[in-house]
Amino acid sequence: METAYIKTPLGIARIEGDEDGISVISVVDQGETSSAIPPVLTEAVTQLYDYFDGKRNDFNFPINPAGTEFQQKVWKGLLEIPFGKTMSYLELSKKLGDVKAIRAVASANGKNPLWIVVPCHRVIGADGSLTGYAGGLWRKKWLLEHENPLKQQCLF
């Protein structure tokens, strides 16, 4: 397993992966960045930089997150939430076929090991509130604004 640390506007991102794909992307508040990026992580690093620079709306490098069958199902559902859009936990539970699984869906969402790439930040409360986010609500707010910035309308 290879590891790299890169600077992002939201902190230092830790990226782990191997020839089977990227298995972990997480964020920490501070730390050292990598002086060299392992070749197996280069594409993920490039695409993350492009995302933060506003040049990328999706990711297409191989991913390989470890999780239960149910967690994998939820993470796959998260991948279907379009860039710049949000979905409530209830809507996601319905989409996955079991409205009663809302707590389990929320739990799986919170255990997502691929920060930003599997967009758990796009899941909000049914009332539109920014609920729970492992990286901190300020990061969730930043990501949602980054993906859907308010555009000033012309007054004339």
PDB file of C-alpha atoms in Angstrom:
ATOM      1  CA  MET A   1       0.000   0.000   0.000  1.00  0.00           C
ATOM      2  CA  GLU A   2       1.389   3.399  -1.022  1.00  0.00           C
ATOM      3  CA  THR A   3       0.596   6.660   0.793  1.00  0.00           C
ATOM      4  CA  ALA A   4       0.869  10.328  -0.138  1.00  0.00           C
ATOM      5  CA  TYR A   5      -0.051  13.558   1.625  1.00  0.00           C
ATOM      6  CA  ILE A   6      -1.089  16.624  -0.372  1.00  0.00           C
ATOM      7  CA  LYS A   7      -2.149  20.131   0.564  1.00  0.00           C
ATOM      8  CA  THR A   8      -5.751  21.089  -0.187  1.00  0.00           C
ATOM      9  CA  PRO A   9      -7.813  24.173   0.711  1.00  0.00           C
ATOM     10  CA  LEU A  10      -9.403  22.076   3.483  1.00  0.00           C
ATOM     11  CA  GLY A  11      -6.312  20.579   5.067  1.00  0.00           C
ATOM     12  CA  ILE A  12      -3.858  17.833   4.260  1.00  0.00           C
ATOM     13  CA  ALA A  13      -5.328  14.936   2.284  1.00  0.00           C
ATOM     14  CA  ARG A  14      -3.956  11.457   2.926  1.00  0.00           C
ATOM     15  CA  ILE A  15      -4.246   9.174  -0.110  1.00  0.00           C
ATOM     16  CA  GLU A  16      -3.660   5.430   0.109  1.00  0.00           C
ATOM     17  CA  GLY A  17      -3.813   2.879  -2.639  1.00  0.00           C
ATOM     18  CA  ASP A  18      -2.139   0.232  -4.713  1.00  0.00           C
ATOM     19  CA  GLU A  19      -2.441  -1.306  -8.171  1.00  0.00           C
ATOM     20  CA  ASP A  20      -6.034  -2.358  -7.325  1.00  0.00           C
ATOM     21  CA  GLY A  21      -7.125   1.255  -6.797  1.00  0.00           C
ATOM     22  CA  ILE A  22      -7.373   4.002  -4.213  1.00  0.00           C
ATOM     23  CA  SER A  23      -8.671   2.680  -0.897  1.00  0.00           C
ATOM     24  CA  VAL A  24      -8.504   5.720   1.397  1.00  0.00           C
ATOM     25  CA  ILE A  25      -8.665   9.479   0.996  1.00  0.00           C
ATOM     26  CA  SER A  26      -9.017  11.348   4.260  1.00  0.00           C
ATOM     27  CA  VAL A  27      -8.292  14.832   5.536  1.00  0.00           C
ATOM     28  CA  VAL A  28      -6.365  16.068   8.553  1.00  0.00           C
ATOM     29  CA  ASP A  29      -5.968  19.580   9.848  1.00  0.00           C
ATOM     30  CA  GLN A  30      -2.192  19.737   9.635  1.00  0.00           C
ATOM     31  CA  GLY A  31       0.866  17.723   8.751  1.00  0.00           C
ATOM     32  CA  GLU A  32       3.646  17.349   6.256  1.00  0.00           C
ATOM     33  CA  THR A  33       3.029  16.939   2.549  1.00  0.00           C
ATOM     34  CA  SER A  34       4.796  14.296   0.498  1.00  0.00           C
ATOM     35  CA  SER A  35       7.894  15.368  -1.387  1.00  0.00           C
ATOM     36  CA  ALA A  36       7.277  12.637  -3.989  1.00  0.00           C
ATOM     37  CA  ILE A  37       4.043  11.008  -5.117  1.00  0.00           C
ATOM     38  CA  PRO A  38       4.151   7.243  -5.725  1.00  0.00           C
ATOM     39  CA  PRO A  39       3.266   6.485  -9.363  1.00  0.00           C
ATOM     40  CA  VAL A  40       0.231   4.397  -8.376  1.00  0.00           C
ATOM     41  CA  LEU A  41      -1.278   7.513  -6.694  1.00  0.00           C
ATOM     42  CA  THR A  42      -0.375  10.105  -9.343  1.00  0.00           C
ATOM     43  CA  GLU A  43      -3.691  10.087 -11.211  1.00  0.00           C
ATOM     44  CA  ALA A  44      -5.724  10.420  -8.000  1.00  0.00           C
ATOM     45  CA  VAL A  45      -3.547  13.329  -6.842  1.00  0.00           C
ATOM     46  CA  THR A  46      -3.853  15.059 -10.221  1.00  0.00           C
ATOM     47  CA  GLN A  47      -7.630  14.663 -10.269  1.00  0.00           C
ATOM     48  CA  LEU A  48      -7.980  15.950  -6.699  1.00  0.00           C
ATOM     49  CA  TYR A  49      -5.933  19.039  -7.566  1.00  0.00           C
ATOM     50  CA  ASP A  50      -8.141  19.545 -10.656  1.00  0.00           C
ATOM     51  CA  TYR A  51     -11.265  19.262  -8.482  1.00  0.00           C
ATOM     52  CA  PHE A  52     -10.037  21.920  -6.070  1.00  0.00           C
ATOM     53  CA  ASP A  53      -9.009  24.146  -9.001  1.00  0.00           C
ATOM     54  CA  GLY A  54     -12.584  23.938 -10.347  1.00  0.00           C
ATOM     55  CA  LYS A  55     -11.512  21.960 -13.433  1.00  0.00           C
ATOM     56  CA  ARG A  56     -13.128  18.618 -12.550  1.00  0.00           C
ATOM     57  CA  ASN A  57     -16.654  17.509 -11.655  1.00  0.00           C
ATOM     58  CA  ASP A  58     -16.038  13.783 -11.294  1.00  0.00           C
ATOM     59  CA  PHE A  59     -13.293  11.254 -10.758  1.00  0.00           C
ATOM     60  CA  ASN A  60     -12.368   8.308 -12.959  1.00  0.00           C
ATOM     61  CA  PHE A  61      -9.373   6.684 -11.305  1.00  0.00           C
ATOM     62  CA  PRO A  62      -9.862   3.155  -9.921  1.00  0.00           C
ATOM     63  CA  ILE A  63     -11.171   2.961  -6.359  1.00  0.00           C
ATOM     64  CA  ASN A  64     -11.044   0.021  -3.994  1.00  0.00           C
ATOM     65  CA  PRO A  65     -12.636   0.957  -0.644  1.00  0.00           C
ATOM     66  CA  ALA A  66     -12.916  -1.727   2.033  1.00  0.00           C
ATOM     67  CA  GLY A  67     -16.369  -2.130   3.561  1.00  0.00           C
ATOM     68  CA  THR A  68     -19.287  -4.442   4.124  1.00  0.00           C
ATOM     69  CA  GLU A  69     -21.649  -5.355   1.311  1.00  0.00           C
ATOM     70  CA  PHE A  70     -24.192  -2.859   2.671  1.00  0.00           C
ATOM     71  CA  GLN A  71     -21.588  -0.079   2.966  1.00  0.00           C
ATOM     72  CA  GLN A  72     -20.476  -0.746  -0.615  1.00  0.00           C
ATOM     73  CA  LYS A  73     -24.118  -0.456  -1.736  1.00  0.00           C
ATOM     74  CA  VAL A  74     -24.508   2.896   0.033  1.00  0.00           C
ATOM     75  CA  TRP A  75     -21.204   4.223  -1.343  1.00  0.00           C
ATOM     76  CA  LYS A  76     -22.266   3.198  -4.844  1.00  0.00           C
ATOM     77  CA  GLY A  77     -25.494   5.151  -4.281  1.00  0.00           C
ATOM     78  CA  LEU A  78     -23.469   8.191  -3.230  1.00  0.00           C
ATOM     79  CA  LEU A  79     -21.531   8.030  -6.487  1.00  0.00           C
ATOM     80  CA  GLU A  80     -24.833   8.577  -8.320  1.00  0.00           C
ATOM     81  CA  ILE A  81     -25.517  11.959  -6.686  1.00  0.00           C
ATOM     82  CA  PRO A  82     -24.639  14.489  -9.406  1.00  0.00           C
ATOM     83  CA  PHE A  83     -22.001  17.160  -8.927  1.00  0.00           C
ATOM     84  CA  GLY A  84     -23.588  20.325  -7.513  1.00  0.00           C
ATOM     85  CA  LYS A  85     -26.672  18.473  -6.229  1.00  0.00           C
ATOM     86  CA  THR A  86     -27.670  17.206  -2.802  1.00  0.00           C
ATOM     87  CA  MET A  87     -29.875  14.414  -1.523  1.00  0.00           C
ATOM     88  CA  SER A  88     -31.336  13.773   1.919  1.00  0.00           C
ATOM     89  CA  TYR A  89     -30.608  10.647   3.933  1.00  0.00           C
ATOM     90  CA  LEU A  90     -34.277   9.745   3.511  1.00  0.00           C
ATOM     91  CA  GLU A  91     -34.119  10.145  -0.275  1.00  0.00           C
ATOM     92  CA  LEU A  92     -30.961   8.034  -0.396  1.00  0.00           C
ATOM     93  CA  SER A  93     -32.592   5.326   1.731  1.00  0.00           C
ATOM     94  CA  LYS A  94     -35.599   5.273  -0.613  1.00  0.00           C
ATOM     95  CA  LYS A  95     -33.333   5.116  -3.659  1.00  0.00           C
ATOM     96  CA  LEU A  96     -31.502   2.159  -2.139  1.00  0.00           C
ATOM     97  CA  GLY A  97     -34.845   0.399  -1.641  1.00  0.00           C
ATOM     98  CA  ASP A  98     -35.458   0.571   2.107  1.00  0.00           C
ATOM     99  CA  VAL A  99     -36.778   3.736   3.712  1.00  0.00           C
ATOM    100  CA  LYS A 100     -36.470   2.072   7.144  1.00  0.00           C
ATOM    101  CA  ALA A 101     -32.699   1.739   6.689  1.00  0.00           C
ATOM    102  CA  ILE A 102     -32.136   5.472   7.098  1.00  0.00           C
ATOM    103  CA  ARG A 103     -29.956   5.087  10.221  1.00  0.00           C
ATOM    104  CA  ALA A 104     -27.882   2.321   8.626  1.00  0.00           C
ATOM    105  CA  VAL A 105     -27.499   4.455   5.484  1.00  0.00           C
ATOM    106  CA  ALA A 106     -26.356   7.403   7.610  1.00  0.00           C
ATOM    107  CA  SER A 107     -23.882   5.162   9.428  1.00  0.00           C
ATOM    108  CA  ALA A 108     -22.443   3.789   6.177  1.00  0.00           C
ATOM    109  CA  ASN A 109     -22.256   7.322   4.823  1.00  0.00           C
ATOM    110  CA  GLY A 110     -20.202   8.336   7.868  1.00  0.00           C
ATOM    111  CA  LYS A 111     -17.777   5.458   7.301  1.00  0.00           C
ATOM    112  CA  ASN A 112     -17.034   6.409   3.700  1.00  0.00           C
ATOM    113  CA  PRO A 113     -13.253   6.022   3.308  1.00  0.00           C
ATOM    114  CA  LEU A 114     -12.961   8.064   0.100  1.00  0.00           C
ATOM    115  CA  TRP A 115     -13.341  11.731   1.006  1.00  0.00           C
ATOM    116  CA  ILE A 116     -14.755  13.851  -1.839  1.00  0.00           C
ATOM    117  CA  VAL A 117     -14.461  11.072  -4.453  1.00  0.00           C
ATOM    118  CA  VAL A 118     -17.423   9.191  -2.947  1.00  0.00           C
ATOM    119  CA  PRO A 119     -19.439  12.353  -2.276  1.00  0.00           C
ATOM    120  CA  CYS A 120     -20.913  11.784   1.179  1.00  0.00           C
ATOM    121  CA  HIS A 121     -20.790  15.569   1.619  1.00  0.00           C
ATOM    122  CA  ARG A 122     -23.743  15.798  -0.795  1.00  0.00           C
ATOM    123  CA  VAL A 123     -26.087  14.121   1.706  1.00  0.00           C
ATOM    124  CA  ILE A 124     -28.047  16.532   3.877  1.00  0.00           C
ATOM    125  CA  GLY A 125     -30.917  16.463   6.346  1.00  0.00           C
ATOM    126  CA  ALA A 126     -34.495  16.212   5.075  1.00  0.00           C
ATOM    127  CA  ASP A 127     -34.997  19.849   6.095  1.00  0.00           C
ATOM    128  CA  GLY A 128     -31.956  20.947   4.067  1.00  0.00           C
ATOM    129  CA  SER A 129     -29.679  21.241   7.083  1.00  0.00           C
ATOM    130  CA  LEU A 130     -26.014  20.312   6.972  1.00  0.00           C
ATOM    131  CA  THR A 131     -26.067  17.317   9.268  1.00  0.00           C
ATOM    132  CA  GLY A 132     -23.122  15.249  10.409  1.00  0.00           C
ATOM    133  CA  TYR A 133     -19.860  15.149   8.531  1.00  0.00           C
ATOM    134  CA  ALA A 134     -16.763  13.325   9.720  1.00  0.00           C
ATOM    135  CA  GLY A 135     -14.495  16.069   8.347  1.00  0.00           C
ATOM    136  CA  GLY A 136     -16.411  18.820  10.145  1.00  0.00           C
ATOM    137  CA  LEU A 137     -19.464  20.761   9.003  1.00  0.00           C
ATOM    138  CA  TRP A 138     -17.305  23.697   7.884  1.00  0.00           C
ATOM    139  CA  ARG A 139     -15.659  21.397   5.319  1.00  0.00           C
ATOM    140  CA  LYS A 140     -19.034  20.065   4.161  1.00  0.00           C
ATOM    141  CA  LYS A 141     -20.281  23.631   3.686  1.00  0.00           C
ATOM    142  CA  TRP A 142     -17.110  24.561   1.770  1.00  0.00           C
ATOM    143  CA  LEU A 143     -17.436  21.527  -0.538  1.00  0.00           C
ATOM    144  CA  LEU A 144     -21.103  22.190  -1.297  1.00  0.00           C
ATOM    145  CA  GLU A 145     -20.380  25.851  -2.048  1.00  0.00           C
ATOM    146  CA  HIS A 146     -17.394  24.839  -4.195  1.00  0.00           C
ATOM    147  CA  GLU A 147     -19.611  22.516  -6.224  1.00  0.00           C
ATOM    148  CA  ASN A 148     -22.539  24.882  -6.509  1.00  0.00           C
ATOM    149  CA  PRO A 149     -21.364  28.472  -6.032  1.00  0.00           C
ATOM    150  CA  LEU A 150     -24.022  31.130  -5.918  1.00  0.00           C
ATOM    151  CA  LYS A 151     -23.800  33.165  -9.066  1.00  0.00           C
ATOM    152  CA  GLN A 152     -24.563  36.867  -8.920  1.00  0.00           C
ATOM    153  CA  GLN A 153     -27.509  37.574 -11.162  1.00  0.00           C
ATOM    154  CA  CYS A 154     -27.505  40.512 -13.470  1.00  0.00           C
ATOM    155  CA  LEU A 155     -29.760  43.281 -12.201  1.00  0.00           C
ATOM    156  CA  PHE A 156     -30.170  44.974 -15.562  1.00  0.00           C
TER     157      PHE A 156
END
